[in-house]
Structures are given as structure tokens and as C-alpha cells.
Amino acid sequence: MKKILNAPSAYVDEMLEGFTAAHPEYYRQPEPRVIARAGGATAGKVGIVTGGGSGHLPIFTGYVGPGFLDACAIGDVFASPSAEQMASAIRQADGGAGVLRLYGNYGGDVMNFDMAGEMVDMENDIATTTVLLADDVVSAPKAEAAKRRGVAGMVYAFKIAGAAAETKADLAEVTRVAQKAADACRSIGMALSPCVVPQAGKPTFTLGEDEMEMGMGIHGEPGIWRDKLKPADAITDEMVDRLVDDLPLERGARVSVLVNSLGATPLEELYIMYRRVKARFDGMGVSIVMPLVGRYATSMEMTGATLTMIALDDELERHLRAPAACAYWQVA
């Protein structure tokens, strides 16, 4: 294992120390492994919290900021934060109007966030609601969509729910908008090489030098096929096809798309993919609004990419375009 670290056990805490020191205008760390907005909770505004394992920057901590999230709990690499850390994040986000828990559909996160919600309800009388992201189309069939994993669709849900909260809408309304955004997202990933979790010290999976895997999850969960590496257009075409098969689009529809690096894939290759995505949607008569290309939801140093689309209507597009700021995405 070659990594720039001092000790595997200190990896997350030293990362968070540097993270908050580098961006104090956005982030503070009020308690270990809890990140909150630099200015604290906004009185009268619905708070939005998320949480999950480290190793996916900018998700989860990176999207704390005005127009995005209010707080985040972070665990070890690829491991859920504790229920107490999640409860602390909820307390940090509470401005008196309730708190939305907005996060990915993973068993440990669900269990701990449910416990955290019960804790703050009993101890602090904070009302909370939950919206789960389940946008990974290959992780379960469409008939069992509630079992799907949450992946890069969280980026869009954070932005849209955050914009709704900034309008001082109530908890029920912010939750409705967040659920609408989550329901409109579809994602798929592909991998060329694994990553190494510091505490494990070995690759999360193995792939041949000339192989790729379609549909692999962000923790190395198995995909739907493994074969020889295909040309960029063939890879992108299959990803687009699987997304629009799951969420058909009519001519004249509007979407935003995210071509995302899983960590090691360079921007050059992402733009090769985006040119094909754009051509495919142009051919369908579908307009792309505010495309995102870059590292928005990673998996350590994994080589590979994810493609996410969100089907937009006037409400979702308005919230997507609303001003927001964090260290990794700014909308003026």
C-alpha cells in the first residue's frame, strides 16, 4: 500500500483536521467526526444533514454550506458513522424548524440514522424526516427500486433540497422536494481498477489489466458484467441506455447530467464520455441543463466513472439553479 498518511487509524481524523483548516469559510468541526456550517444553524430554517463513510470526498462533508447541507457525520473509510455522531450532526443543524436526514440507502447508515432520530426526538424534541437516495439502477431491479444503493444522485438531492430549505419552507415541504429530486435521479457506474482502504491495506477487488466491470458500486460491490475494456463510446452508450431504459424521457425533456470520476479517472477521459452523452441526448431531443463533469462523489483512488441523470421540471430546475456555495461546487 502506497498512501500519504501517518497511521491508518489517524487517516480520517487528520483528513478532517486539514479539511476544516483549508476551508474555514465553509466548515467547522464542533465535535469529532461532525462537520457543520461555519456560521452555525440558521434560525427558522429547516436543517439538512447527511452522513456516511469517509473515502468519497466531496461526498459527504464537502457539500455542507449555504444552499446545500447544514451538517454531516462522517465515519471511517467506507464505514457508517455512529448513531451518536449522527445525532450530534442533527443537533448542529437544528434551527428550530426541524431537520431532514438526506443520505444514501445503506444498511448501517439507515440503522444508525433511525436511532439518531429517536435520540434527538426524545432528548432535544427535534422533529426529523428522512429521504433516502436509491439511484443506482443496477443494484436492484426496477420493481425493487427501494433496495437500490444511493450513489452520486446525492449531489443533486443535496443541492435541490438545500435550495428549498433556504426559502424557509417548512419541514414537510423540504422533505417533499428532496424526495422528488431523489425519485428523479438515476445513476450507473463502471470501474477499471480498485482502491485500497487504509485500515485494510489491500485492494478492495481485483481486475485484469485489460478488464473493466460495468455496474460496480462505490465500495467495490459487484457489477453486472466483467469483460475486456471497451472503447469510450461503447461504455458511455451502455450507461446512457441503462439510465433511460429505467427512466424513459420524452422528446423535449430536460435533464442535468453528472459525469463523475471515482477518484483516479482524469478530466480528459470524463470529457470524452460527456461528448458522447451530449450527442446521445441531442439525438433523443433531450436538453441538458447545468452539466457537471469532475470529481463529485469518489471512491478513494478507484479508476472508473459514474453517470447520473436527473429529470427536471420547472421546480427542480429552479432549485438546481439557485445560489449555493461550498468548497467543491458554487452556483452564483
Short mmCIF file of C-alpha atoms in Angstrom, two decimals:
data_model
loop_
_atom_site.label_atom_id
_atom_site.label_comp_id
_atom_site.label_asym_id
_atom_site.label_seq_id
_atom_site.Cartn_x
_atom_site.Cartn_y
_atom_site.Cartn_z
CA MET A 1 0.00 0.00 0.00
CA LYS A 2 1.34 3.42 -1.01
CA LYS A 3 -0.56 6.27 0.59
CA ILE A 4 0.36 9.63 2.03
CA LEU A 5 -0.59 9.05 5.66
CA ASN A 6 0.88 8.87 9.16
CA ALA A 7 -1.10 5.95 10.54
CA PRO A 8 -4.19 4.20 9.14
CA SER A 9 -6.02 4.74 12.44
CA ALA A 10 -5.49 8.51 12.17
CA TYR A 11 -6.44 8.77 8.49
CA VAL A 12 -9.97 10.16 8.88
CA ASP A 13 -9.33 12.49 11.82
CA GLU A 14 -6.21 14.02 10.28
CA MET A 15 -8.06 14.44 6.99
CA LEU A 16 -10.91 16.30 8.72
CA GLU A 17 -8.41 18.49 10.58
CA GLY A 18 -6.84 19.53 7.29
CA PHE A 19 -10.22 19.80 5.58
CA THR A 20 -11.61 22.31 8.05
CA ALA A 21 -8.29 24.21 8.25
CA ALA A 22 -8.23 24.62 4.47
CA HIS A 23 -11.84 25.86 4.14
CA PRO A 24 -12.81 27.69 7.34
CA GLU A 25 -15.21 29.93 5.42
CA TYR A 26 -17.48 26.90 4.89
CA TYR A 27 -16.72 24.27 7.52
CA ARG A 28 -16.13 23.80 11.22
CA GLN A 29 -15.77 20.67 13.32
CA PRO A 30 -17.75 21.18 16.54
CA GLU A 31 -17.21 17.57 17.64
CA PRO A 32 -15.02 14.73 16.40
CA ARG A 33 -16.24 13.45 13.02
CA VAL A 34 -19.03 16.02 12.77
CA ILE A 35 -18.81 18.81 10.20
CA ALA A 36 -21.16 21.79 10.35
CA ARG A 37 -21.61 25.10 8.56
CA ALA A 38 -19.10 27.71 9.58
CA GLY A 39 -21.85 30.12 10.59
CA GLY A 40 -23.93 27.60 12.50
CA ALA A 41 -27.59 26.72 12.06
CA THR A 42 -29.94 29.34 10.60
CA ALA A 43 -32.85 30.19 12.89
CA GLY A 44 -36.20 29.27 11.38
CA LYS A 45 -34.72 27.27 8.51
CA VAL A 46 -35.11 23.52 8.08
CA GLY A 47 -31.75 21.89 8.69
CA ILE A 48 -30.43 19.22 6.34
CA VAL A 49 -27.96 16.58 7.48
CA THR A 50 -26.25 13.67 5.82
CA GLY A 51 -23.71 11.09 6.84
CA GLY A 52 -21.67 8.16 5.65
CA GLY A 53 -18.22 6.70 5.45
CA SER A 54 -15.07 8.57 4.52
CA GLY A 55 -13.38 7.90 1.22
CA HIS A 56 -15.93 9.57 -1.03
CA LEU A 57 -14.98 13.28 -0.99
CA PRO A 58 -16.56 15.66 -1.80
CA ILE A 59 -19.45 13.50 -0.54
CA PHE A 60 -20.35 13.72 2.24
CA THR A 61 -18.69 16.52 4.16
CA GLY A 62 -17.87 18.67 1.15
CA TYR A 63 -21.48 19.63 0.48
CA VAL A 64 -22.01 21.43 3.78
CA GLY A 65 -22.57 25.12 3.05
CA PRO A 66 -25.16 27.79 2.14
CA GLY A 67 -27.72 26.36 -0.24
CA PHE A 68 -26.55 22.82 0.48
CA LEU A 69 -26.32 20.91 3.78
CA ASP A 70 -26.11 22.16 7.35
CA ALA A 71 -24.14 19.32 8.94
CA CYS A 72 -22.65 15.91 8.29
CA ALA A 73 -21.48 12.92 10.33
CA ILE A 74 -18.52 11.02 8.91
CA GLY A 75 -17.29 7.50 9.68
CA ASP A 76 -14.17 5.52 8.96
CA VAL A 77 -13.37 4.79 5.33
CA PHE A 78 -16.41 3.02 3.83
CA ALA A 79 -17.96 2.65 7.31
CA SER A 80 -21.04 4.25 8.81
CA PRO A 81 -20.77 6.96 11.48
CA SER A 82 -22.19 6.08 14.86
CA ALA A 83 -25.74 6.95 15.88
CA GLU A 84 -24.33 9.44 18.41
CA GLN A 85 -22.31 11.21 15.73
CA MET A 86 -25.40 11.39 13.55
CA ALA A 87 -27.45 12.73 16.46
CA SER A 88 -24.78 15.38 17.04
CA ALA A 89 -24.99 16.41 13.39
CA ILE A 90 -28.77 16.75 13.70
CA ARG A 91 -28.37 18.96 16.78
CA GLN A 92 -25.84 21.13 14.94
CA ALA A 93 -28.26 21.56 12.01
CA ASP A 94 -31.32 22.39 14.12
CA GLY A 95 -32.57 25.94 13.65
CA GLY A 96 -35.93 25.28 15.27
CA ALA A 97 -37.81 24.21 12.12
CA GLY A 98 -36.90 20.53 12.11
CA VAL A 99 -34.21 18.57 10.33
CA LEU A 100 -34.23 16.46 7.17
CA ARG A 101 -31.96 13.39 7.13
CA LEU A 102 -30.86 13.02 3.49
CA TYR A 103 -28.47 10.18 2.72
CA GLY A 104 -27.76 7.02 0.74
CA ASN A 105 -29.58 3.72 1.10
CA TYR A 106 -27.02 1.60 3.00
CA GLY A 107 -27.99 -0.67 5.88
CA GLY A 108 -25.62 0.67 8.51
CA ASP A 109 -26.44 4.31 7.72
CA VAL A 110 -30.17 3.62 7.81
CA MET A 111 -29.98 1.83 11.16
CA ASN A 112 -27.82 4.50 12.80
CA PHE A 113 -29.75 7.47 11.41
CA ASP A 114 -33.03 5.91 12.61
CA MET A 115 -31.51 5.58 16.09
CA ALA A 116 -30.22 9.15 15.91
CA GLY A 117 -33.66 10.44 15.00
CA GLU A 118 -35.16 8.70 18.03
CA MET A 119 -32.42 10.12 20.26
CA VAL A 120 -32.93 13.76 19.28
CA ASP A 121 -36.70 13.41 19.39
CA MET A 122 -36.58 12.17 23.00
CA GLU A 123 -33.69 14.29 24.26
CA ASN A 124 -33.98 17.53 22.28
CA ASP A 125 -37.54 17.48 20.87
CA ILE A 126 -36.22 17.91 17.32
CA ALA A 127 -38.62 16.79 14.58
CA THR A 128 -36.88 14.88 11.79
CA THR A 129 -37.80 13.31 8.46
CA THR A 130 -35.88 11.02 6.14
CA VAL A 131 -35.27 10.84 2.38
CA LEU A 132 -33.09 8.01 1.09
CA LEU A 133 -31.20 8.12 -2.19
CA ALA A 134 -31.56 4.87 -4.13
CA ASP A 135 -30.39 5.91 -7.60
CA ASP A 136 -28.04 3.07 -8.64
CA VAL A 137 -30.09 1.34 -11.35
CA VAL A 138 -28.09 -1.89 -11.47
CA SER A 139 -28.10 -2.62 -7.74
CA ALA A 140 -31.70 -3.92 -7.79
CA PRO A 141 -34.40 -4.38 -10.43
CA LYS A 142 -36.86 -1.58 -11.10
CA ALA A 143 -39.63 -3.48 -9.32
CA GLU A 144 -37.46 -3.42 -6.18
CA ALA A 145 -36.12 0.11 -6.57
CA ALA A 146 -36.36 0.77 -2.83
CA LYS A 147 -33.49 -1.71 -2.35
CA ARG A 148 -31.11 0.18 -4.62
CA ARG A 149 -27.91 1.82 -3.40
CA GLY A 150 -27.56 5.59 -3.15
CA VAL A 151 -24.65 6.95 -5.16
CA ALA A 152 -23.88 10.23 -6.95
CA GLY A 153 -27.55 11.22 -7.18
CA MET A 154 -26.98 12.55 -3.67
CA VAL A 155 -25.15 15.50 -5.22
CA TYR A 156 -28.31 16.68 -6.95
CA ALA A 157 -30.52 15.92 -3.95
CA PHE A 158 -28.25 17.93 -1.63
CA LYS A 159 -28.37 20.92 -3.97
CA ILE A 160 -32.11 20.88 -4.63
CA ALA A 161 -33.19 20.17 -1.05
CA GLY A 162 -30.74 22.80 0.20
CA ALA A 163 -32.26 25.41 -2.10
CA ALA A 164 -35.77 24.56 -0.91
CA ALA A 165 -34.66 24.92 2.71
CA GLU A 166 -33.15 28.34 2.03
CA THR A 167 -36.64 29.61 1.06
CA LYS A 168 -37.70 28.91 4.68
CA ALA A 169 -40.18 26.29 3.50
CA ASP A 170 -41.39 24.03 6.31
CA LEU A 171 -40.09 20.54 7.02
CA ALA A 172 -42.86 18.78 5.11
CA GLU A 173 -42.23 20.88 2.01
CA VAL A 174 -38.45 20.50 2.08
CA THR A 175 -38.91 16.76 2.51
CA ARG A 176 -41.31 16.65 -0.45
CA VAL A 177 -38.86 18.48 -2.70
CA ALA A 178 -35.97 16.29 -1.57
CA GLN A 179 -37.99 13.13 -2.27
CA LYS A 180 -38.99 14.47 -5.68
CA ALA A 181 -35.34 15.08 -6.52
CA ALA A 182 -34.32 11.64 -5.27
CA ASP A 183 -37.06 9.98 -7.32
CA ALA A 184 -35.89 11.82 -10.46
CA CYS A 185 -32.27 10.59 -10.22
CA ARG A 186 -30.74 7.57 -11.91
CA SER A 187 -27.06 6.51 -11.80
CA ILE A 188 -24.74 3.78 -13.03
CA GLY A 189 -21.02 3.20 -12.51
CA MET A 190 -18.13 1.35 -14.10
CA ALA A 191 -14.67 0.52 -12.78
CA LEU A 192 -11.23 -0.11 -14.24
CA SER A 193 -9.24 -0.62 -11.04
CA PRO A 194 -9.80 -0.92 -7.27
CA CYS A 195 -8.89 1.30 -4.37
CA VAL A 196 -7.14 0.48 -1.10
CA VAL A 197 -8.83 1.16 2.24
CA PRO A 198 -6.05 2.34 4.61
CA GLN A 199 -7.13 0.14 7.51
CA ALA A 200 -7.24 -2.94 5.24
CA GLY A 201 -4.06 -2.24 3.30
CA LYS A 202 -5.09 -4.26 0.26
CA PRO A 203 -7.23 -3.69 -2.87
CA THR A 204 -10.99 -3.91 -2.46
CA PHE A 205 -11.21 -6.18 -5.53
CA THR A 206 -9.09 -7.30 -8.48
CA LEU A 207 -9.45 -6.62 -12.20
CA GLY A 208 -7.17 -7.73 -15.01
CA GLU A 209 -5.05 -5.10 -16.75
CA ASP A 210 -7.29 -5.34 -19.82
CA GLU A 211 -10.61 -5.70 -17.96
CA MET A 212 -13.44 -3.44 -16.82
CA GLU A 213 -16.58 -4.04 -14.76
CA MET A 214 -19.93 -2.43 -15.54
CA GLY A 215 -22.24 -1.55 -12.68
CA MET A 216 -19.72 -1.78 -9.86
CA GLY A 217 -20.68 0.07 -6.68
CA ILE A 218 -18.69 2.80 -4.95
CA HIS A 219 -17.41 0.37 -2.29
CA GLY A 220 -16.48 -2.28 -4.81
CA GLU A 221 -19.87 -4.00 -4.78
CA PRO A 222 -20.14 -6.43 -7.72
CA GLY A 223 -21.44 -5.11 -11.01
CA ILE A 224 -23.45 -6.77 -13.78
CA TRP A 225 -20.66 -7.90 -16.11
CA ARG A 226 -16.89 -8.08 -16.35
CA ASP A 227 -15.13 -8.22 -19.70
CA LYS A 228 -12.36 -6.74 -21.82
CA LEU A 229 -12.09 -2.95 -21.75
CA LYS A 230 -14.36 -1.38 -24.38
CA PRO A 231 -14.00 1.93 -26.27
CA ALA A 232 -15.28 5.05 -24.51
CA ASP A 233 -18.31 5.45 -26.77
CA ALA A 234 -19.43 1.86 -26.23
CA ILE A 235 -19.07 2.23 -22.45
CA THR A 236 -20.96 5.52 -22.43
CA ASP A 237 -23.70 4.24 -24.74
CA GLU A 238 -24.46 1.32 -22.44
CA MET A 239 -24.57 3.61 -19.41
CA VAL A 240 -26.93 6.05 -21.13
CA ASP A 241 -29.11 3.20 -22.41
CA ARG A 242 -29.49 1.69 -18.95
CA LEU A 243 -30.44 5.04 -17.41
CA VAL A 244 -33.08 5.94 -19.99
CA ASP A 245 -34.44 2.38 -20.01
CA ASP A 246 -35.08 2.79 -16.29
CA LEU A 247 -36.42 6.35 -16.56
CA PRO A 248 -37.73 6.96 -20.09
CA LEU A 249 -37.54 10.51 -21.39
CA GLU A 250 -39.86 12.17 -23.88
CA ARG A 251 -38.63 14.40 -26.67
CA GLY A 252 -38.36 17.92 -25.26
CA ALA A 253 -37.45 16.73 -21.76
CA ARG A 254 -34.76 18.46 -19.70
CA VAL A 255 -32.13 16.71 -17.62
CA SER A 256 -28.95 17.54 -15.80
CA VAL A 257 -26.15 15.01 -16.08
CA LEU A 258 -23.12 14.33 -13.91
CA VAL A 259 -20.10 12.58 -15.40
CA ASN A 260 -18.17 11.76 -12.26
CA SER A 261 -14.67 10.43 -11.61
CA LEU A 262 -14.43 7.73 -8.97
CA GLY A 263 -11.09 9.20 -7.95
CA ALA A 264 -8.30 8.38 -10.39
CA THR A 265 -10.00 8.91 -13.75
CA PRO A 266 -8.73 12.19 -15.24
CA LEU A 267 -10.90 15.01 -16.53
CA GLU A 268 -9.77 14.35 -20.09
CA GLU A 269 -11.46 10.95 -20.07
CA LEU A 270 -14.60 12.34 -18.42
CA TYR A 271 -14.94 14.90 -21.21
CA ILE A 272 -14.55 12.14 -23.80
CA MET A 273 -17.52 10.49 -22.11
CA TYR A 274 -19.51 13.74 -21.85
CA ARG A 275 -19.20 14.46 -25.59
CA ARG A 276 -20.92 11.11 -26.21
CA VAL A 277 -23.54 11.73 -23.52
CA LYS A 278 -24.35 15.10 -25.13
CA ALA A 279 -24.61 13.55 -28.60
CA ARG A 280 -26.93 10.82 -27.33
CA PHE A 281 -29.27 13.22 -25.56
CA ASP A 282 -29.24 15.60 -28.52
CA GLY A 283 -30.32 12.65 -30.66
CA MET A 284 -33.22 11.97 -28.30
CA GLY A 285 -34.30 15.62 -28.37
CA VAL A 286 -33.48 15.99 -24.68
CA SER A 287 -31.84 19.19 -23.38
CA ILE A 288 -29.01 19.09 -20.84
CA VAL A 289 -29.13 21.76 -18.13
CA MET A 290 -26.11 22.65 -15.96
CA PRO A 291 -23.97 19.58 -16.72
CA LEU A 292 -21.37 18.57 -14.14
CA VAL A 293 -18.06 16.95 -15.09
CA GLY A 294 -15.43 16.18 -12.46
CA ARG A 295 -14.88 14.62 -9.04
CA TYR A 296 -18.17 14.99 -7.18
CA ALA A 297 -18.51 11.58 -5.48
CA THR A 298 -15.37 9.45 -5.36
CA SER A 299 -14.19 6.09 -4.08
CA MET A 300 -10.67 6.81 -2.87
CA GLU A 301 -8.29 6.22 -5.81
CA MET A 302 -10.57 3.90 -7.78
CA THR A 303 -10.28 4.29 -11.55
CA GLY A 304 -13.70 4.46 -13.14
CA ALA A 305 -16.68 6.75 -13.60
CA THR A 306 -20.33 7.12 -12.78
CA LEU A 307 -23.03 8.69 -14.88
CA THR A 308 -26.02 10.30 -13.18
CA MET A 309 -29.03 12.00 -14.71
CA ILE A 310 -31.85 13.86 -13.05
CA ALA A 311 -35.05 14.51 -14.96
CA LEU A 312 -36.05 18.13 -14.40
CA ASP A 313 -39.27 20.09 -14.30
CA ASP A 314 -39.60 23.82 -13.59
CA GLU A 315 -39.49 23.35 -9.81
CA LEU A 316 -36.43 21.11 -9.74
CA GLU A 317 -34.59 23.25 -12.27
CA ARG A 318 -35.30 26.41 -10.27
CA HIS A 319 -33.80 24.86 -7.15
CA LEU A 320 -30.86 23.47 -9.12
CA ARG A 321 -30.05 26.98 -10.41
CA ALA A 322 -30.46 28.69 -7.01
CA PRO A 323 -27.33 30.20 -5.41
CA ALA A 324 -25.25 27.87 -3.26
CA ALA A 325 -21.65 27.59 -2.11
CA CYS A 326 -19.28 25.01 -0.73
CA ALA A 327 -15.63 24.32 -1.42
CA TYR A 328 -16.45 21.97 -4.31
CA TRP A 329 -19.43 23.47 -6.13
CA GLN A 330 -20.58 27.08 -6.34
CA VAL A 331 -23.70 28.35 -8.09
CA ALA A 332 -23.96 32.12 -8.36
#
